[in-house]
Amino acid sequence: MARKTKEDALATRELILDAAERVFHQRGVSRTSLQEIAKDAGLTRGAIYWHFENKGELFHAMMERVTLPMMARMTEITPEDEANPLDKIRRNTASALQQIAHDPQVRRVFEIATQKVEYVDELQSMRERHITGRNECIDDMHRLMQLARDKGHMRREMDVRHATLGLFALIGGLKFNWLLDPQGFDLELVGMATLDAYLAGLRAPSAA
């Protein structure tokens, strides 16, 4: 019976997260109440409070459900990745762009995060979490960049930190502008062509 109760609790949690995705996407995060999410999920507001302390915690869990698996794949480094760190960055980016372009849930969550959230009221704490997550992504990319420079794959005169921040901004800008207008350009085609041009500028002549 205890196992069934645990499974039921997990199922209810997923139901709440699914409802939060739908309502946040339709109404925006700041305009959405927990009561509206509960109604969409067919639950009481008390059921939501049993799983989440407030709307900020619910929003964070909704984001993590999509982003944590993506980050786990990106931060895993194999011996092959260590031998070719710039290729690892390229594969990471290709995977992220492919998921955003073709996975409806990933696209929906990124749309919420970039277009439909304001860091006000109970969501103010989420700004700090967003910054922390961004910094972790930058640090992971920086480690690969530094490894590439140490191996002689990057131009010696390149500032690794600046190159990392520029690449992070480039990828983020592509995702943001595509989500704003998906018909404006092909995210994967344009994204990878732009990435390749950027990486070509970083590569040492002997590694080109």
PDB file of N, CA and C in Angstrom, residues 10-55:
ATOM      1  N   LEU A  10       3.602  10.612  -6.920  1.00  0.00           N
ATOM      2  CA  LEU A  10       4.428  10.991  -8.063  1.00  0.00           C
ATOM      3  C   LEU A  10       3.566  11.292  -9.285  1.00  0.00           C
ATOM      4  N   ALA A  11       2.518  10.495  -9.470  1.00  0.00           N
ATOM      5  CA  ALA A  11       1.614  10.720 -10.598  1.00  0.00           C
ATOM      6  C   ALA A  11       0.896  12.059 -10.445  1.00  0.00           C
ATOM      7  N   THR A  12       0.480  12.369  -9.211  1.00  0.00           N
ATOM      8  CA  THR A  12      -0.187  13.647  -8.963  1.00  0.00           C
ATOM      9  C   THR A  12       0.762  14.815  -9.213  1.00  0.00           C
ATOM     10  N   ARG A  13       2.009  14.655  -8.803  1.00  0.00           N
ATOM     11  CA  ARG A  13       3.009  15.703  -9.029  1.00  0.00           C
ATOM     12  C   ARG A  13       3.186  15.968 -10.522  1.00  0.00           C
ATOM     13  N   GLU A  14       3.262  14.899 -11.311  1.00  0.00           N
ATOM     14  CA  GLU A  14       3.399  15.056 -12.755  1.00  0.00           C
ATOM     15  C   GLU A  14       2.158  15.727 -13.345  1.00  0.00           C
ATOM     16  N   LEU A  15       0.999  15.386 -12.829  1.00  0.00           N
ATOM     17  CA  LEU A  15      -0.254  16.000 -13.285  1.00  0.00           C
ATOM     18  C   LEU A  15      -0.234  17.505 -13.030  1.00  0.00           C
ATOM     19  N   ILE A  16       0.249  17.888 -11.873  1.00  0.00           N
ATOM     20  CA  ILE A  16       0.344  19.313 -11.531  1.00  0.00           C
ATOM     21  C   ILE A  16       1.323  20.024 -12.457  1.00  0.00           C
ATOM     22  N   LEU A  17       2.476  19.409 -12.706  1.00  0.00           N
ATOM     23  CA  LEU A  17       3.474  20.025 -13.579  1.00  0.00           C
ATOM     24  C   LEU A  17       2.948  20.163 -15.004  1.00  0.00           C
ATOM     25  N   ASP A  18       2.220  19.165 -15.470  1.00  0.00           N
ATOM     26  CA  ASP A  18       1.613  19.248 -16.805  1.00  0.00           C
ATOM     27  C   ASP A  18       0.631  20.420 -16.871  1.00  0.00           C
ATOM     28  N   ALA A  19      -0.195  20.551 -15.839  1.00  0.00           N
ATOM     29  CA  ALA A  19      -1.172  21.641 -15.810  1.00  0.00           C
ATOM     30  C   ALA A  19      -0.475  22.990 -15.736  1.00  0.00           C
ATOM     31  N   ALA A  20       0.586  23.078 -14.927  1.00  0.00           N
ATOM     32  CA  ALA A  20       1.330  24.332 -14.812  1.00  0.00           C
ATOM     33  C   ALA A  20       1.901  24.742 -16.171  1.00  0.00           C
ATOM     34  N   GLU A  21       2.456  23.802 -16.898  1.00  0.00           N
ATOM     35  CA  GLU A  21       2.971  24.101 -18.242  1.00  0.00           C
ATOM     36  C   GLU A  21       1.881  24.703 -19.115  1.00  0.00           C
ATOM     37  N   ARG A  22       0.729  24.071 -19.122  1.00  0.00           N
ATOM     38  CA  ARG A  22      -0.355  24.534 -19.994  1.00  0.00           C
ATOM     39  C   ARG A  22      -0.818  25.927 -19.609  1.00  0.00           C
ATOM     40  N   VAL A  23      -1.062  26.136 -18.324  1.00  0.00           N
ATOM     41  CA  VAL A  23      -1.643  27.414 -17.897  1.00  0.00           C
ATOM     42  C   VAL A  23      -0.600  28.533 -17.955  1.00  0.00           C
ATOM     43  N   PHE A  24       0.624  28.258 -17.549  1.00  0.00           N
ATOM     44  CA  PHE A  24       1.677  29.264 -17.672  1.00  0.00           C
ATOM     45  C   PHE A  24       1.841  29.685 -19.131  1.00  0.00           C
ATOM     46  N   HIS A  25       1.773  28.731 -20.021  1.00  0.00           N
ATOM     47  CA  HIS A  25       1.953  29.023 -21.443  1.00  0.00           C
ATOM     48  C   HIS A  25       0.793  29.840 -21.990  1.00  0.00           C
ATOM     49  N   GLN A  26      -0.406  29.567 -21.508  1.00  0.00           N
ATOM     50  CA  GLN A  26      -1.585  30.281 -21.991  1.00  0.00           C
ATOM     51  C   GLN A  26      -1.688  31.687 -21.408  1.00  0.00           C
ATOM     52  N   ARG A  27      -1.400  31.833 -20.108  1.00  0.00           N
ATOM     53  CA  ARG A  27      -1.688  33.079 -19.410  1.00  0.00           C
ATOM     54  C   ARG A  27      -0.454  33.861 -18.960  1.00  0.00           C
ATOM     55  N   GLY A  28       0.687  33.241 -19.001  1.00  0.00           N
ATOM     56  CA  GLY A  28       1.863  33.876 -18.417  1.00  0.00           C
ATOM     57  C   GLY A  28       1.958  33.506 -16.953  1.00  0.00           C
ATOM     58  N   VAL A  29       3.178  33.517 -16.415  1.00  0.00           N
ATOM     59  CA  VAL A  29       3.379  33.031 -15.054  1.00  0.00           C
ATOM     60  C   VAL A  29       2.796  33.981 -14.015  1.00  0.00           C
ATOM     61  N   SER A  30       3.062  35.276 -14.144  1.00  0.00           N
ATOM     62  CA  SER A  30       2.621  36.215 -13.109  1.00  0.00           C
ATOM     63  C   SER A  30       1.101  36.330 -13.044  1.00  0.00           C
ATOM     64  N   ARG A  31       0.403  36.075 -14.160  1.00  0.00           N
ATOM     65  CA  ARG A  31      -1.059  36.192 -14.198  1.00  0.00           C
ATOM     66  C   ARG A  31      -1.762  34.900 -13.830  1.00  0.00           C
ATOM     67  N   THR A  32      -0.999  33.860 -13.567  1.00  0.00           N
ATOM     68  CA  THR A  32      -1.584  32.557 -13.254  1.00  0.00           C
ATOM     69  C   THR A  32      -1.614  32.337 -11.744  1.00  0.00           C
ATOM     70  N   SER A  33      -2.725  31.871 -11.240  1.00  0.00           N
ATOM     71  CA  SER A  33      -2.846  31.545  -9.819  1.00  0.00           C
ATOM     72  C   SER A  33      -2.760  30.031  -9.636  1.00  0.00           C
ATOM     73  N   LEU A  34      -2.416  29.623  -8.435  1.00  0.00           N
ATOM     74  CA  LEU A  34      -2.391  28.196  -8.140  1.00  0.00           C
ATOM     75  C   LEU A  34      -3.783  27.585  -8.259  1.00  0.00           C
ATOM     76  N   GLN A  35      -4.809  28.380  -7.973  1.00  0.00           N
ATOM     77  CA  GLN A  35      -6.178  27.894  -8.110  1.00  0.00           C
ATOM     78  C   GLN A  35      -6.481  27.531  -9.564  1.00  0.00           C
ATOM     79  N   GLU A  36      -5.994  28.336 -10.496  1.00  0.00           N
ATOM     80  CA  GLU A  36      -6.218  28.047 -11.916  1.00  0.00           C
ATOM     81  C   GLU A  36      -5.486  26.776 -12.337  1.00  0.00           C
ATOM     82  N   ILE A  37      -4.291  26.579 -11.811  1.00  0.00           N
ATOM     83  CA  ILE A  37      -3.546  25.365 -12.124  1.00  0.00           C
ATOM     84  C   ILE A  37      -4.264  24.151 -11.536  1.00  0.00           C
ATOM     85  N   ALA A  38      -4.744  24.296 -10.304  1.00  0.00           N
ATOM     86  CA  ALA A  38      -5.471  23.196  -9.667  1.00  0.00           C
ATOM     87  C   ALA A  38      -6.720  22.831 -10.470  1.00  0.00           C
ATOM     88  N   LYS A  39      -7.437  23.844 -10.931  1.00  0.00           N
ATOM     89  CA  LYS A  39      -8.647  23.593 -11.718  1.00  0.00           C
ATOM     90  C   LYS A  39      -8.307  22.857 -13.007  1.00  0.00           C
ATOM     91  N   ASP A  40      -7.242  23.284 -13.681  1.00  0.00           N
ATOM     92  CA  ASP A  40      -6.838  22.632 -14.925  1.00  0.00           C
ATOM     93  C   ASP A  40      -6.445  21.179 -14.685  1.00  0.00           C
ATOM     94  N   ALA A  41      -5.812  20.932 -13.538  1.00  0.00           N
ATOM     95  CA  ALA A  41      -5.369  19.575 -13.208  1.00  0.00           C
ATOM     96  C   ALA A  41      -6.491  18.711 -12.648  1.00  0.00           C
ATOM     97  N   GLY A  42      -7.634  19.320 -12.320  1.00  0.00           N
ATOM     98  CA  GLY A  42      -8.720  18.573 -11.700  1.00  0.00           C
ATOM     99  C   GLY A  42      -8.446  18.241 -10.251  1.00  0.00           C
ATOM    100  N   LEU A  43      -7.697  19.137  -9.566  1.00  0.00           N
ATOM    101  CA  LEU A  43      -7.312  18.916  -8.176  1.00  0.00           C
ATOM    102  C   LEU A  43      -7.722  20.112  -7.327  1.00  0.00           C
ATOM    103  N   THR A  44      -7.532  19.996  -6.025  1.00  0.00           N
ATOM    104  CA  THR A  44      -7.738  21.123  -5.132  1.00  0.00           C
ATOM    105  C   THR A  44      -6.433  21.903  -4.997  1.00  0.00           C
ATOM    106  N   ARG A  45      -6.528  23.148  -4.559  1.00  0.00           N
ATOM    107  CA  ARG A  45      -5.308  23.937  -4.347  1.00  0.00           C
ATOM    108  C   ARG A  45      -4.467  23.321  -3.237  1.00  0.00           C
ATOM    109  N   GLY A  46      -5.123  22.682  -2.269  1.00  0.00           N
ATOM    110  CA  GLY A  46      -4.395  22.014  -1.200  1.00  0.00           C
ATOM    111  C   GLY A  46      -3.490  20.912  -1.718  1.00  0.00           C
ATOM    112  N   ALA A  47      -3.928  20.238  -2.789  1.00  0.00           N
ATOM    113  CA  ALA A  47      -3.101  19.178  -3.369  1.00  0.00           C
ATOM    114  C   ALA A  47      -1.808  19.760  -3.934  1.00  0.00           C
ATOM    115  N   ILE A  48      -1.899  20.970  -4.493  1.00  0.00           N
ATOM    116  CA  ILE A  48      -0.693  21.607  -5.022  1.00  0.00           C
ATOM    117  C   ILE A  48       0.246  21.987  -3.878  1.00  0.00           C
ATOM    118  N   TYR A  49      -0.321  22.540  -2.792  1.00  0.00           N
ATOM    119  CA  TYR A  49       0.519  22.935  -1.657  1.00  0.00           C
ATOM    120  C   TYR A  49       1.159  21.726  -0.975  1.00  0.00           C
ATOM    121  N   TRP A  50       0.583  20.565  -1.136  1.00  0.00           N
ATOM    122  CA  TRP A  50       1.185  19.370  -0.562  1.00  0.00           C
ATOM    123  C   TRP A  50       2.507  19.051  -1.251  1.00  0.00           C
ATOM    124  N   HIS A  51       2.595  19.408  -2.560  1.00  0.00           N
ATOM    125  CA  HIS A  51       3.787  19.120  -3.344  1.00  0.00           C
ATOM    126  C   HIS A  51       4.723  20.322  -3.488  1.00  0.00           C
ATOM    127  N   PHE A  52       4.166  21.532  -3.503  1.00  0.00           N
ATOM    128  CA  PHE A  52       4.970  22.729  -3.777  1.00  0.00           C
ATOM    129  C   PHE A  52       4.619  23.832  -2.792  1.00  0.00           C
ATOM    130  N   GLU A  53       5.652  24.488  -2.275  1.00  0.00           N
ATOM    131  CA  GLU A  53       5.447  25.518  -1.256  1.00  0.00           C
ATOM    132  C   GLU A  53       4.720  26.739  -1.802  1.00  0.00           C
ATOM    133  N   ASN A  54       5.046  27.109  -3.055  1.00  0.00           N
ATOM    134  CA  ASN A  54       4.438  28.290  -3.666  1.00  0.00           C
ATOM    135  C   ASN A  54       4.587  28.202  -5.187  1.00  0.00           C
ATOM    136  N   LYS A  55       4.137  29.240  -5.857  1.00  0.00           N
ATOM    137  CA  LYS A  55       4.186  29.234  -7.326  1.00  0.00           C
ATOM    138  C   LYS A  55       5.621  29.240  -7.837  1.00  0.00           C
TER     139      LYS A  55
END
